[in-house]
Amino acid sequence: MLCVLNFTPVVVDQDIINLTINAAVSQIDTTNGFTQADGTVIPAFRQRLTTTTVEMRDGQSFAIAGLLQDDFRNNASQVPWIGDLPVLGALFRSADYQRSQTELVIIVTPHLVTPVSGEALALPTDRVRLPTERDLFLRGEVAKSPNGGGAAGEVARQDFSTSYGYVME
């Protein structure tokens, strides 16, 4: 199964987001494939599509549902000629079916981000200040604490040892 999501956000007002979403789900369909002359079976693809446009505020959520799939397979077999008898034929026939239903639900929560000045961004390595040759050779210091000035120094003093962001499984 292959899912493709395309989002086109447009900020209409200070906190209103116009969001256009295109979703497509494709999967291999062996029942509608065709057979070549040499006996090779080439399967077809089944695709479900949806498109919607919504306006929402920062942090609001909405869900798209309805990409339904309902597969029904009916297998009937019988012993030739005996299965066609009116009363006894039921003993020589077998029928089974398989039904599979799936639905894809997409939940979207847009967030607005604000720009940050370049000096407020810092790497974890910005917390390390290289020592001078005197500190390295005479005192044996390999690194020094960061210089405390400015926004970069504030970010560099933060603790980055824990996890950040969102992880959804």
PDB file of C-alpha atoms in Angstrom:
ATOM      1  CA  MET A   1       0.000   0.000   0.000  1.00  0.00           C
ATOM      2  CA  LEU A   2       1.321   3.440  -0.934  1.00  0.00           C
ATOM      3  CA  CYS A   3      -0.053   6.637   0.627  1.00  0.00           C
ATOM      4  CA  VAL A   4       0.654  10.093  -0.803  1.00  0.00           C
ATOM      5  CA  LEU A   5      -0.306  13.271   1.070  1.00  0.00           C
ATOM      6  CA  ASN A   6       0.064  16.764  -0.389  1.00  0.00           C
ATOM      7  CA  PHE A   7      -0.553  19.793   1.821  1.00  0.00           C
ATOM      8  CA  THR A   8      -0.802  23.387   0.574  1.00  0.00           C
ATOM      9  CA  PRO A   9      -1.087  25.801   3.509  1.00  0.00           C
ATOM     10  CA  VAL A  10      -1.848  29.498   3.004  1.00  0.00           C
ATOM     11  CA  VAL A  11      -1.931  31.915   5.947  1.00  0.00           C
ATOM     12  CA  VAL A  12      -5.021  34.059   5.322  1.00  0.00           C
ATOM     13  CA  ASP A  13      -5.050  36.167   8.466  1.00  0.00           C
ATOM     14  CA  GLN A  14      -2.684  36.389  11.420  1.00  0.00           C
ATOM     15  CA  ASP A  15      -3.765  33.008  12.808  1.00  0.00           C
ATOM     16  CA  ILE A  16      -6.135  31.549  10.167  1.00  0.00           C
ATOM     17  CA  ILE A  17      -4.701  28.869   7.875  1.00  0.00           C
ATOM     18  CA  ASN A  18      -6.343  27.854   4.584  1.00  0.00           C
ATOM     19  CA  LEU A  19      -5.230  24.248   4.037  1.00  0.00           C
ATOM     20  CA  THR A  20      -5.743  22.243   0.843  1.00  0.00           C
ATOM     21  CA  ILE A  21      -5.136  18.516   1.230  1.00  0.00           C
ATOM     22  CA  ASN A  22      -4.822  15.923  -1.533  1.00  0.00           C
ATOM     23  CA  ALA A  23      -4.580  12.301  -0.403  1.00  0.00           C
ATOM     24  CA  ALA A  24      -4.127   9.198  -2.557  1.00  0.00           C
ATOM     25  CA  VAL A  25      -3.880   5.562  -1.518  1.00  0.00           C
ATOM     26  CA  SER A  26      -2.740   2.990  -4.082  1.00  0.00           C
ATOM     27  CA  GLN A  27      -2.395  -0.749  -3.811  1.00  0.00           C
ATOM     28  CA  ILE A  28      -1.852  -3.716  -6.098  1.00  0.00           C
ATOM     29  CA  ASP A  29      -5.026  -5.350  -7.400  1.00  0.00           C
ATOM     30  CA  THR A  30      -4.400  -8.896  -8.612  1.00  0.00           C
ATOM     31  CA  THR A  31      -8.031  -9.518  -9.615  1.00  0.00           C
ATOM     32  CA  ASN A  32      -8.040  -6.891 -12.382  1.00  0.00           C
ATOM     33  CA  GLY A  33      -4.605  -7.649 -13.853  1.00  0.00           C
ATOM     34  CA  PHE A  34      -4.034  -9.165 -17.255  1.00  0.00           C
ATOM     35  CA  THR A  35      -2.023 -12.111 -18.508  1.00  0.00           C
ATOM     36  CA  GLN A  36       0.520 -11.779 -21.297  1.00  0.00           C
ATOM     37  CA  ALA A  37       0.978 -14.341 -24.059  1.00  0.00           C
ATOM     38  CA  ASP A  38       3.886 -15.999 -22.233  1.00  0.00           C
ATOM     39  CA  GLY A  39       1.769 -16.494 -19.067  1.00  0.00           C
ATOM     40  CA  THR A  40       3.187 -13.596 -17.052  1.00  0.00           C
ATOM     41  CA  VAL A  41       0.500 -11.926 -14.942  1.00  0.00           C
ATOM     42  CA  ILE A  42       0.713  -8.136 -14.698  1.00  0.00           C
ATOM     43  CA  PRO A  43      -1.395  -6.845 -11.784  1.00  0.00           C
ATOM     44  CA  ALA A  44      -3.398  -3.643 -11.897  1.00  0.00           C
ATOM     45  CA  PHE A  45      -3.497  -0.838  -9.328  1.00  0.00           C
ATOM     46  CA  ARG A  46      -6.462   0.302  -7.301  1.00  0.00           C
ATOM     47  CA  GLN A  47      -6.407   3.937  -6.207  1.00  0.00           C
ATOM     48  CA  ARG A  48      -8.545   5.911  -3.773  1.00  0.00           C
ATOM     49  CA  LEU A  49      -8.401   9.730  -3.902  1.00  0.00           C
ATOM     50  CA  THR A  50      -9.720  12.607  -1.840  1.00  0.00           C
ATOM     51  CA  THR A  51      -9.307  16.376  -1.899  1.00  0.00           C
ATOM     52  CA  THR A  52     -10.536  18.948   0.580  1.00  0.00           C
ATOM     53  CA  THR A  53      -9.939  22.546   1.628  1.00  0.00           C
ATOM     54  CA  VAL A  54     -10.481  23.822   5.174  1.00  0.00           C
ATOM     55  CA  GLU A  55      -9.810  26.995   7.126  1.00  0.00           C
ATOM     56  CA  MET A  56      -8.721  26.645  10.709  1.00  0.00           C
ATOM     57  CA  ARG A  57      -6.812  28.438  13.416  1.00  0.00           C
ATOM     58  CA  ASP A  58      -3.368  27.604  14.695  1.00  0.00           C
ATOM     59  CA  GLY A  59      -3.392  24.338  16.667  1.00  0.00           C
ATOM     60  CA  GLN A  60      -6.901  23.191  15.702  1.00  0.00           C
ATOM     61  CA  SER A  61      -7.311  19.651  14.361  1.00  0.00           C
ATOM     62  CA  PHE A  62      -9.565  18.034  11.818  1.00  0.00           C
ATOM     63  CA  ALA A  63      -9.955  14.528  10.434  1.00  0.00           C
ATOM     64  CA  ILE A  64     -10.595  13.242   6.935  1.00  0.00           C
ATOM     65  CA  ALA A  65     -12.290   9.889   6.791  1.00  0.00           C
ATOM     66  CA  GLY A  66     -14.061   7.963   4.103  1.00  0.00           C
ATOM     67  CA  LEU A  67     -11.274   6.385   2.090  1.00  0.00           C
ATOM     68  CA  LEU A  68     -13.200   3.131   2.430  1.00  0.00           C
ATOM     69  CA  GLN A  69     -12.305  -0.184   0.896  1.00  0.00           C
ATOM     70  CA  ASP A  70     -14.663  -3.134   0.978  1.00  0.00           C
ATOM     71  CA  ASP A  71     -13.365  -6.371  -0.548  1.00  0.00           C
ATOM     72  CA  PHE A  72     -15.652  -9.359  -0.854  1.00  0.00           C
ATOM     73  CA  ARG A  73     -14.408 -12.644  -2.274  1.00  0.00           C
ATOM     74  CA  ASN A  74     -16.773 -15.544  -2.884  1.00  0.00           C
ATOM     75  CA  ASN A  75     -15.335 -18.962  -3.721  1.00  0.00           C
ATOM     76  CA  ALA A  76     -17.680 -21.744  -4.778  1.00  0.00           C
ATOM     77  CA  SER A  77     -16.602 -25.172  -5.975  1.00  0.00           C
ATOM     78  CA  GLN A  78     -18.308 -28.459  -6.633  1.00  0.00           C
ATOM     79  CA  VAL A  79     -17.700 -31.933  -7.942  1.00  0.00           C
ATOM     80  CA  PRO A  80     -18.668 -31.887 -11.633  1.00  0.00           C
ATOM     81  CA  TRP A  81     -22.181 -33.168 -12.426  1.00  0.00           C
ATOM     82  CA  ILE A  82     -22.763 -34.572  -8.922  1.00  0.00           C
ATOM     83  CA  GLY A  83     -22.826 -31.076  -7.415  1.00  0.00           C
ATOM     84  CA  ASP A  84     -25.705 -30.188  -9.765  1.00  0.00           C
ATOM     85  CA  LEU A  85     -28.077 -32.823  -8.312  1.00  0.00           C
ATOM     86  CA  PRO A  86     -31.024 -31.204  -6.508  1.00  0.00           C
ATOM     87  CA  VAL A  87     -30.796 -32.741  -3.017  1.00  0.00           C
ATOM     88  CA  LEU A  88     -27.556 -34.712  -2.816  1.00  0.00           C
ATOM     89  CA  GLY A  89     -25.592 -32.065  -4.722  1.00  0.00           C
ATOM     90  CA  ALA A  90     -25.300 -29.920  -1.576  1.00  0.00           C
ATOM     91  CA  LEU A  91     -23.032 -32.584  -0.076  1.00  0.00           C
ATOM     92  CA  PHE A  92     -20.610 -32.234  -2.998  1.00  0.00           C
ATOM     93  CA  ARG A  93     -20.447 -28.420  -3.073  1.00  0.00           C
ATOM     94  CA  SER A  94     -18.444 -26.010  -0.985  1.00  0.00           C
ATOM     95  CA  ALA A  95     -18.837 -22.267  -0.672  1.00  0.00           C
ATOM     96  CA  ASP A  96     -16.748 -19.878   1.335  1.00  0.00           C
ATOM     97  CA  TYR A  97     -16.341 -16.143   1.369  1.00  0.00           C
ATOM     98  CA  GLN A  98     -13.907 -13.619   2.714  1.00  0.00           C
ATOM     99  CA  ARG A  99     -14.748 -10.005   3.479  1.00  0.00           C
ATOM    100  CA  SER A 100     -12.215  -7.305   4.278  1.00  0.00           C
ATOM    101  CA  GLN A 101     -13.081  -3.723   5.176  1.00  0.00           C
ATOM    102  CA  THR A 102     -10.562  -0.924   5.741  1.00  0.00           C
ATOM    103  CA  GLU A 103     -10.874   2.802   6.246  1.00  0.00           C
ATOM    104  CA  LEU A 104      -8.101   5.371   6.158  1.00  0.00           C
ATOM    105  CA  VAL A 105      -8.428   8.309   8.569  1.00  0.00           C
ATOM    106  CA  ILE A 106      -6.114  11.318   8.282  1.00  0.00           C
ATOM    107  CA  ILE A 107      -5.832  13.712  11.240  1.00  0.00           C
ATOM    108  CA  VAL A 108      -4.150  17.074  10.613  1.00  0.00           C
ATOM    109  CA  THR A 109      -3.100  19.730  13.153  1.00  0.00           C
ATOM    110  CA  PRO A 110      -1.386  22.756  11.559  1.00  0.00           C
ATOM    111  CA  HIS A 111       0.860  25.043  13.599  1.00  0.00           C
ATOM    112  CA  LEU A 112       2.181  28.484  12.708  1.00  0.00           C
ATOM    113  CA  VAL A 113       5.848  29.082  13.340  1.00  0.00           C
ATOM    114  CA  THR A 114       7.471  32.406  14.041  1.00  0.00           C
ATOM    115  CA  PRO A 115      10.831  33.425  12.629  1.00  0.00           C
ATOM    116  CA  VAL A 116      13.818  33.479  14.942  1.00  0.00           C
ATOM    117  CA  SER A 117      16.789  35.798  14.701  1.00  0.00           C
ATOM    118  CA  GLY A 118      19.970  34.068  13.578  1.00  0.00           C
ATOM    119  CA  GLU A 119      21.843  34.846  16.788  1.00  0.00           C
ATOM    120  CA  ALA A 120      19.249  32.965  18.879  1.00  0.00           C
ATOM    121  CA  LEU A 121      19.992  29.709  17.039  1.00  0.00           C
ATOM    122  CA  ALA A 122      22.787  27.588  18.395  1.00  0.00           C
ATOM    123  CA  LEU A 123      24.308  24.191  17.850  1.00  0.00           C
ATOM    124  CA  PRO A 124      25.238  21.895  20.728  1.00  0.00           C
ATOM    125  CA  THR A 125      28.861  22.512  19.775  1.00  0.00           C
ATOM    126  CA  ASP A 126      28.398  26.230  20.470  1.00  0.00           C
ATOM    127  CA  ARG A 127      28.572  25.394  24.170  1.00  0.00           C
ATOM    128  CA  VAL A 128      32.199  24.386  23.753  1.00  0.00           C
ATOM    129  CA  ARG A 129      34.919  27.021  23.542  1.00  0.00           C
ATOM    130  CA  LEU A 130      38.307  25.892  22.306  1.00  0.00           C
ATOM    131  CA  PRO A 131      41.106  26.486  24.822  1.00  0.00           C
ATOM    132  CA  THR A 132      44.139  28.577  24.117  1.00  0.00           C
ATOM    133  CA  GLU A 133      47.477  26.856  23.665  1.00  0.00           C
ATOM    134  CA  ARG A 134      48.493  27.951  27.150  1.00  0.00           C
ATOM    135  CA  ASP A 135      45.366  26.368  28.721  1.00  0.00           C
ATOM    136  CA  LEU A 136      45.797  23.213  26.667  1.00  0.00           C
ATOM    137  CA  PHE A 137      49.474  22.576  27.355  1.00  0.00           C
ATOM    138  CA  LEU A 138      49.965  24.072  30.827  1.00  0.00           C
ATOM    139  CA  ARG A 139      46.621  23.309  32.498  1.00  0.00           C
ATOM    140  CA  GLY A 140      45.509  20.315  30.406  1.00  0.00           C
ATOM    141  CA  GLU A 141      42.094  21.841  29.634  1.00  0.00           C
ATOM    142  CA  VAL A 142      40.441  20.485  26.509  1.00  0.00           C
ATOM    143  CA  ALA A 143      37.312  22.688  26.512  1.00  0.00           C
ATOM    144  CA  LYS A 144      36.005  25.709  28.379  1.00  0.00           C
ATOM    145  CA  SER A 145      32.509  26.766  29.347  1.00  0.00           C
ATOM    146  CA  PRO A 146      30.694  28.984  26.818  1.00  0.00           C
ATOM    147  CA  ASN A 147      30.974  32.705  26.906  1.00  0.00           C
ATOM    148  CA  GLY A 148      27.869  34.026  28.577  1.00  0.00           C
ATOM    149  CA  GLY A 149      27.008  36.912  26.280  1.00  0.00           C
ATOM    150  CA  GLY A 150      24.002  37.336  23.989  1.00  0.00           C
ATOM    151  CA  ALA A 151      21.126  35.131  22.915  1.00  0.00           C
ATOM    152  CA  ALA A 152      23.449  32.493  21.454  1.00  0.00           C
ATOM    153  CA  GLY A 153      25.094  32.088  24.847  1.00  0.00           C
ATOM    154  CA  GLU A 154      21.651  31.649  26.459  1.00  0.00           C
ATOM    155  CA  VAL A 155      20.679  28.924  24.009  1.00  0.00           C
ATOM    156  CA  ALA A 156      24.097  27.305  24.331  1.00  0.00           C
ATOM    157  CA  ARG A 157      23.623  27.006  28.120  1.00  0.00           C
ATOM    158  CA  GLN A 158      20.398  25.015  27.679  1.00  0.00           C
ATOM    159  CA  ASP A 159      20.348  21.318  28.392  1.00  0.00           C
ATOM    160  CA  PHE A 160      19.939  19.294  25.182  1.00  0.00           C
ATOM    161  CA  SER A 161      20.259  15.885  26.810  1.00  0.00           C
ATOM    162  CA  THR A 162      16.514  15.009  26.634  1.00  0.00           C
ATOM    163  CA  SER A 163      14.402  14.341  23.542  1.00  0.00           C
ATOM    164  CA  TYR A 164      12.577  17.126  21.735  1.00  0.00           C
ATOM    165  CA  GLY A 165       9.728  17.227  19.206  1.00  0.00           C
ATOM    166  CA  TYR A 166       6.980  14.731  18.471  1.00  0.00           C
ATOM    167  CA  VAL A 167       7.245  11.032  17.719  1.00  0.00           C
ATOM    168  CA  MET A 168       4.080   9.262  16.571  1.00  0.00           C
ATOM    169  CA  GLU A 169       3.985   5.540  15.854  1.00  0.00           C
TER     170      GLU A 169
END
